[in-house]
Amino acid sequence: MAMETSLSIPVREEDIDYLGHMNYTRYIHFFELGIGDWYKKAGVPHTDSKGTVLGTVVVYFDINYIKEARLGEALQVVTTPGHLGTKSFTFKQTIFNEKEELITECNKKFVMFDTSIRKGIPVVEEIVKHFLEDNH
């Protein structure tokens, strides 16, 4: 099964806006922390064997705000691999509150990127293997 990760993040005072709930930009930040956590746990390198700096570029981002988050709540950011293409891949991410209620969800599409040639390249094996089923 594809590698799914979960990251717990508390809602802090700096995350709250004047309406008394978490500002919409903080959800995006929490999703980015979730992607970073997934990459770290997957062992995704920042360079290839030749020392070329690799990266991923977001080419699609869709978010749905469902329920508000409040100060002091511990949120769970779940990151789940979706579709794997030749040069691109997708993730579905969800954020749940302490009651395990879905509060926000998003879908992202990334393209694998070689910074030296400024172009998309095939997805690296370190990512590919975590999208495939039964990769024990």
PDB file of C-alpha atoms in Angstrom:
ATOM      1  CA  MET A   1       0.000   0.000   0.000  1.00  0.00           C
ATOM      2  CA  ALA A   2       1.169   3.566  -0.705  1.00  0.00           C
ATOM      3  CA  MET A   3       2.883   5.331   2.182  1.00  0.00           C
ATOM      4  CA  GLU A   4       0.469   7.541   4.141  1.00  0.00           C
ATOM      5  CA  THR A   5       1.734   9.870   6.876  1.00  0.00           C
ATOM      6  CA  SER A   6       0.072  11.712   9.739  1.00  0.00           C
ATOM      7  CA  LEU A   7       1.463  14.781  11.480  1.00  0.00           C
ATOM      8  CA  SER A   8       0.042  16.356  14.643  1.00  0.00           C
ATOM      9  CA  ILE A   9       0.147  20.166  14.758  1.00  0.00           C
ATOM     10  CA  PRO A  10      -1.297  22.354  17.534  1.00  0.00           C
ATOM     11  CA  VAL A  11      -3.243  25.507  16.671  1.00  0.00           C
ATOM     12  CA  ARG A  12      -1.322  28.382  18.270  1.00  0.00           C
ATOM     13  CA  GLU A  13      -2.249  31.985  18.942  1.00  0.00           C
ATOM     14  CA  GLU A  14      -0.381  33.202  15.835  1.00  0.00           C
ATOM     15  CA  ASP A  15      -2.585  30.922  13.697  1.00  0.00           C
ATOM     16  CA  ILE A  16      -5.791  32.685  14.783  1.00  0.00           C
ATOM     17  CA  ASP A  17      -7.318  35.605  12.880  1.00  0.00           C
ATOM     18  CA  TYR A  18      -9.635  38.401  14.070  1.00  0.00           C
ATOM     19  CA  LEU A  19     -12.674  36.105  13.675  1.00  0.00           C
ATOM     20  CA  GLY A  20     -11.338  33.812  16.414  1.00  0.00           C
ATOM     21  CA  HIS A  21     -10.540  30.832  14.215  1.00  0.00           C
ATOM     22  CA  MET A  22      -7.535  29.651  12.266  1.00  0.00           C
ATOM     23  CA  ASN A  23      -6.734  31.876   9.301  1.00  0.00           C
ATOM     24  CA  TYR A  24      -7.121  30.216   5.901  1.00  0.00           C
ATOM     25  CA  THR A  25      -3.436  30.721   5.051  1.00  0.00           C
ATOM     26  CA  ARG A  26      -2.417  28.631   8.068  1.00  0.00           C
ATOM     27  CA  TYR A  27      -4.261  25.598   6.681  1.00  0.00           C
ATOM     28  CA  ILE A  28      -2.075  25.916   3.574  1.00  0.00           C
ATOM     29  CA  HIS A  29       1.016  26.172   5.789  1.00  0.00           C
ATOM     30  CA  PHE A  30      -0.062  23.066   7.735  1.00  0.00           C
ATOM     31  CA  PHE A  31      -0.515  21.182   4.453  1.00  0.00           C
ATOM     32  CA  GLU A  32       3.018  22.204   3.448  1.00  0.00           C
ATOM     33  CA  LEU A  33       4.338  20.893   6.774  1.00  0.00           C
ATOM     34  CA  GLY A  34       2.540  17.622   6.013  1.00  0.00           C
ATOM     35  CA  ILE A  35       4.199  17.342   2.577  1.00  0.00           C
ATOM     36  CA  GLY A  36       7.592  18.081   4.142  1.00  0.00           C
ATOM     37  CA  ASP A  37       6.981  15.360   6.720  1.00  0.00           C
ATOM     38  CA  TRP A  38       6.031  12.879   3.968  1.00  0.00           C
ATOM     39  CA  TYR A  39       9.190  13.678   1.954  1.00  0.00           C
ATOM     40  CA  LYS A  40      11.360  13.313   5.071  1.00  0.00           C
ATOM     41  CA  LYS A  41       9.826   9.958   6.043  1.00  0.00           C
ATOM     42  CA  ALA A  42      10.117   8.769   2.425  1.00  0.00           C
ATOM     43  CA  GLY A  43      13.820   9.680   2.346  1.00  0.00           C
ATOM     44  CA  VAL A  44      13.433  11.929  -0.694  1.00  0.00           C
ATOM     45  CA  PRO A  45      16.822  13.454  -1.602  1.00  0.00           C
ATOM     46  CA  HIS A  46      17.457  17.066  -2.599  1.00  0.00           C
ATOM     47  CA  THR A  47      20.126  15.991  -5.111  1.00  0.00           C
ATOM     48  CA  ASP A  48      20.573  13.072  -7.485  1.00  0.00           C
ATOM     49  CA  SER A  49      23.666  10.838  -7.733  1.00  0.00           C
ATOM     50  CA  LYS A  50      25.394  13.453  -9.943  1.00  0.00           C
ATOM     51  CA  GLY A  51      24.771  16.262  -7.440  1.00  0.00           C
ATOM     52  CA  THR A  52      22.010  17.875  -9.512  1.00  0.00           C
ATOM     53  CA  VAL A  53      19.603  19.797  -7.307  1.00  0.00           C
ATOM     54  CA  LEU A  54      16.140  18.281  -7.571  1.00  0.00           C
ATOM     55  CA  GLY A  55      12.832  19.646  -6.462  1.00  0.00           C
ATOM     56  CA  THR A  56       9.123  19.388  -6.904  1.00  0.00           C
ATOM     57  CA  VAL A  57       6.951  22.145  -8.299  1.00  0.00           C
ATOM     58  CA  VAL A  58       3.257  22.523  -7.479  1.00  0.00           C
ATOM     59  CA  VAL A  59       1.272  22.800 -10.716  1.00  0.00           C
ATOM     60  CA  TYR A  60      -2.209  22.292  -9.262  1.00  0.00           C
ATOM     61  CA  PHE A  61      -3.654  23.064  -5.833  1.00  0.00           C
ATOM     62  CA  ASP A  62      -7.316  22.704  -4.828  1.00  0.00           C
ATOM     63  CA  ILE A  63      -8.542  23.272  -1.275  1.00  0.00           C
ATOM     64  CA  ASN A  64     -11.901  22.870   0.432  1.00  0.00           C
ATOM     65  CA  TYR A  65     -12.526  24.470   3.830  1.00  0.00           C
ATOM     66  CA  ILE A  66     -15.187  22.477   5.691  1.00  0.00           C
ATOM     67  CA  LYS A  67     -15.090  23.385   9.375  1.00  0.00           C
ATOM     68  CA  GLU A  68     -13.156  25.909  11.470  1.00  0.00           C
ATOM     69  CA  ALA A  69     -10.167  25.141  13.685  1.00  0.00           C
ATOM     70  CA  ARG A  70      -9.835  26.940  17.022  1.00  0.00           C
ATOM     71  CA  LEU A  71      -7.024  27.926  19.364  1.00  0.00           C
ATOM     72  CA  GLY A  72      -5.519  25.019  21.292  1.00  0.00           C
ATOM     73  CA  GLU A  73      -6.847  22.226  19.098  1.00  0.00           C
ATOM     74  CA  ALA A  74      -4.415  19.496  18.044  1.00  0.00           C
ATOM     75  CA  LEU A  75      -4.908  18.877  14.336  1.00  0.00           C
ATOM     76  CA  GLN A  76      -3.867  15.812  12.339  1.00  0.00           C
ATOM     77  CA  VAL A  77      -2.555  16.422   8.831  1.00  0.00           C
ATOM     78  CA  VAL A  78      -2.839  13.229   6.778  1.00  0.00           C
ATOM     79  CA  THR A  79      -0.894  13.002   3.515  1.00  0.00           C
ATOM     80  CA  THR A  80      -1.816  10.233   1.070  1.00  0.00           C
ATOM     81  CA  PRO A  81      -0.188   9.543  -2.308  1.00  0.00           C
ATOM     82  CA  GLY A  82      -2.579   9.555  -5.240  1.00  0.00           C
ATOM     83  CA  HIS A  83      -1.791   9.217  -8.951  1.00  0.00           C
ATOM     84  CA  LEU A  84       1.753   8.600 -10.186  1.00  0.00           C
ATOM     85  CA  GLY A  85       2.673   9.710 -13.702  1.00  0.00           C
ATOM     86  CA  THR A  86       6.003   9.760 -15.506  1.00  0.00           C
ATOM     87  CA  LYS A  87       7.046  13.272 -14.434  1.00  0.00           C
ATOM     88  CA  SER A  88       4.237  14.138 -12.028  1.00  0.00           C
ATOM     89  CA  PHE A  89       2.393  12.808  -8.994  1.00  0.00           C
ATOM     90  CA  THR A  90      -0.519  13.826  -6.786  1.00  0.00           C
ATOM     91  CA  PHE A  91      -1.293  13.882  -3.094  1.00  0.00           C
ATOM     92  CA  LYS A  92      -4.580  14.110  -1.244  1.00  0.00           C
ATOM     93  CA  GLN A  93      -4.251  15.806   2.120  1.00  0.00           C
ATOM     94  CA  THR A  94      -6.801  16.083   4.889  1.00  0.00           C
ATOM     95  CA  ILE A  95      -6.852  17.847   8.242  1.00  0.00           C
ATOM     96  CA  PHE A  96      -8.872  16.410  11.127  1.00  0.00           C
ATOM     97  CA  ASN A  97      -9.653  17.998  14.488  1.00  0.00           C
ATOM     98  CA  GLU A  98      -9.471  16.268  17.890  1.00  0.00           C
ATOM     99  CA  LYS A  99     -12.978  14.856  17.377  1.00  0.00           C
ATOM    100  CA  GLU A 100     -11.672  13.208  14.168  1.00  0.00           C
ATOM    101  CA  GLU A 101     -13.930  15.476  12.119  1.00  0.00           C
ATOM    102  CA  LEU A 102     -12.704  16.426   8.665  1.00  0.00           C
ATOM    103  CA  ILE A 103     -12.116  20.177   8.645  1.00  0.00           C
ATOM    104  CA  THR A 104     -10.121  20.796   5.454  1.00  0.00           C
ATOM    105  CA  GLU A 105      -8.993  18.807   2.431  1.00  0.00           C
ATOM    106  CA  CYS A 106      -6.814  19.506  -0.565  1.00  0.00           C
ATOM    107  CA  ASN A 107      -5.436  17.913  -3.702  1.00  0.00           C
ATOM    108  CA  LYS A 108      -2.015  18.805  -5.088  1.00  0.00           C
ATOM    109  CA  LYS A 109      -0.187  17.883  -8.256  1.00  0.00           C
ATOM    110  CA  PHE A 110       3.601  18.101  -8.356  1.00  0.00           C
ATOM    111  CA  VAL A 111       6.102  17.884 -11.198  1.00  0.00           C
ATOM    112  CA  MET A 112       9.618  16.558 -10.540  1.00  0.00           C
ATOM    113  CA  PHE A 113      12.038  19.365 -11.403  1.00  0.00           C
ATOM    114  CA  ASP A 114      15.739  19.573 -12.264  1.00  0.00           C
ATOM    115  CA  THR A 115      16.968  23.024 -11.243  1.00  0.00           C
ATOM    116  CA  SER A 116      20.015  22.963 -13.541  1.00  0.00           C
ATOM    117  CA  ILE A 117      17.980  22.624 -16.757  1.00  0.00           C
ATOM    118  CA  ARG A 118      14.778  24.208 -15.346  1.00  0.00           C
ATOM    119  CA  LYS A 119      12.600  21.393 -16.694  1.00  0.00           C
ATOM    120  CA  GLY A 120      10.461  18.526 -15.535  1.00  0.00           C
ATOM    121  CA  ILE A 121      12.168  15.143 -15.261  1.00  0.00           C
ATOM    122  CA  PRO A 122      10.994  11.599 -14.452  1.00  0.00           C
ATOM    123  CA  VAL A 123       9.896  11.118 -10.845  1.00  0.00           C
ATOM    124  CA  VAL A 124      12.797   9.819  -8.735  1.00  0.00           C
ATOM    125  CA  GLU A 125      12.713   6.240  -7.422  1.00  0.00           C
ATOM    126  CA  GLU A 126      12.641   7.433  -3.799  1.00  0.00           C
ATOM    127  CA  ILE A 127       9.188   8.881  -4.491  1.00  0.00           C
ATOM    128  CA  VAL A 128       7.978   6.235  -6.975  1.00  0.00           C
ATOM    129  CA  LYS A 129       8.483   3.338  -4.548  1.00  0.00           C
ATOM    130  CA  HIS A 130       6.145   4.969  -1.983  1.00  0.00           C
ATOM    131  CA  PHE A 131       3.325   5.256  -4.507  1.00  0.00           C
ATOM    132  CA  LEU A 132       3.380   1.598  -5.462  1.00  0.00           C
ATOM    133  CA  GLU A 133       1.349  -1.072  -3.658  1.00  0.00           C
ATOM    134  CA  ASP A 134       3.061  -3.757  -1.590  1.00  0.00           C
ATOM    135  CA  ASN A 135       6.440  -2.017  -1.320  1.00  0.00           C
ATOM    136  CA  HIS A 136       7.617  -3.757   1.856  1.00  0.00           C
TER     137      HIS A 136
END
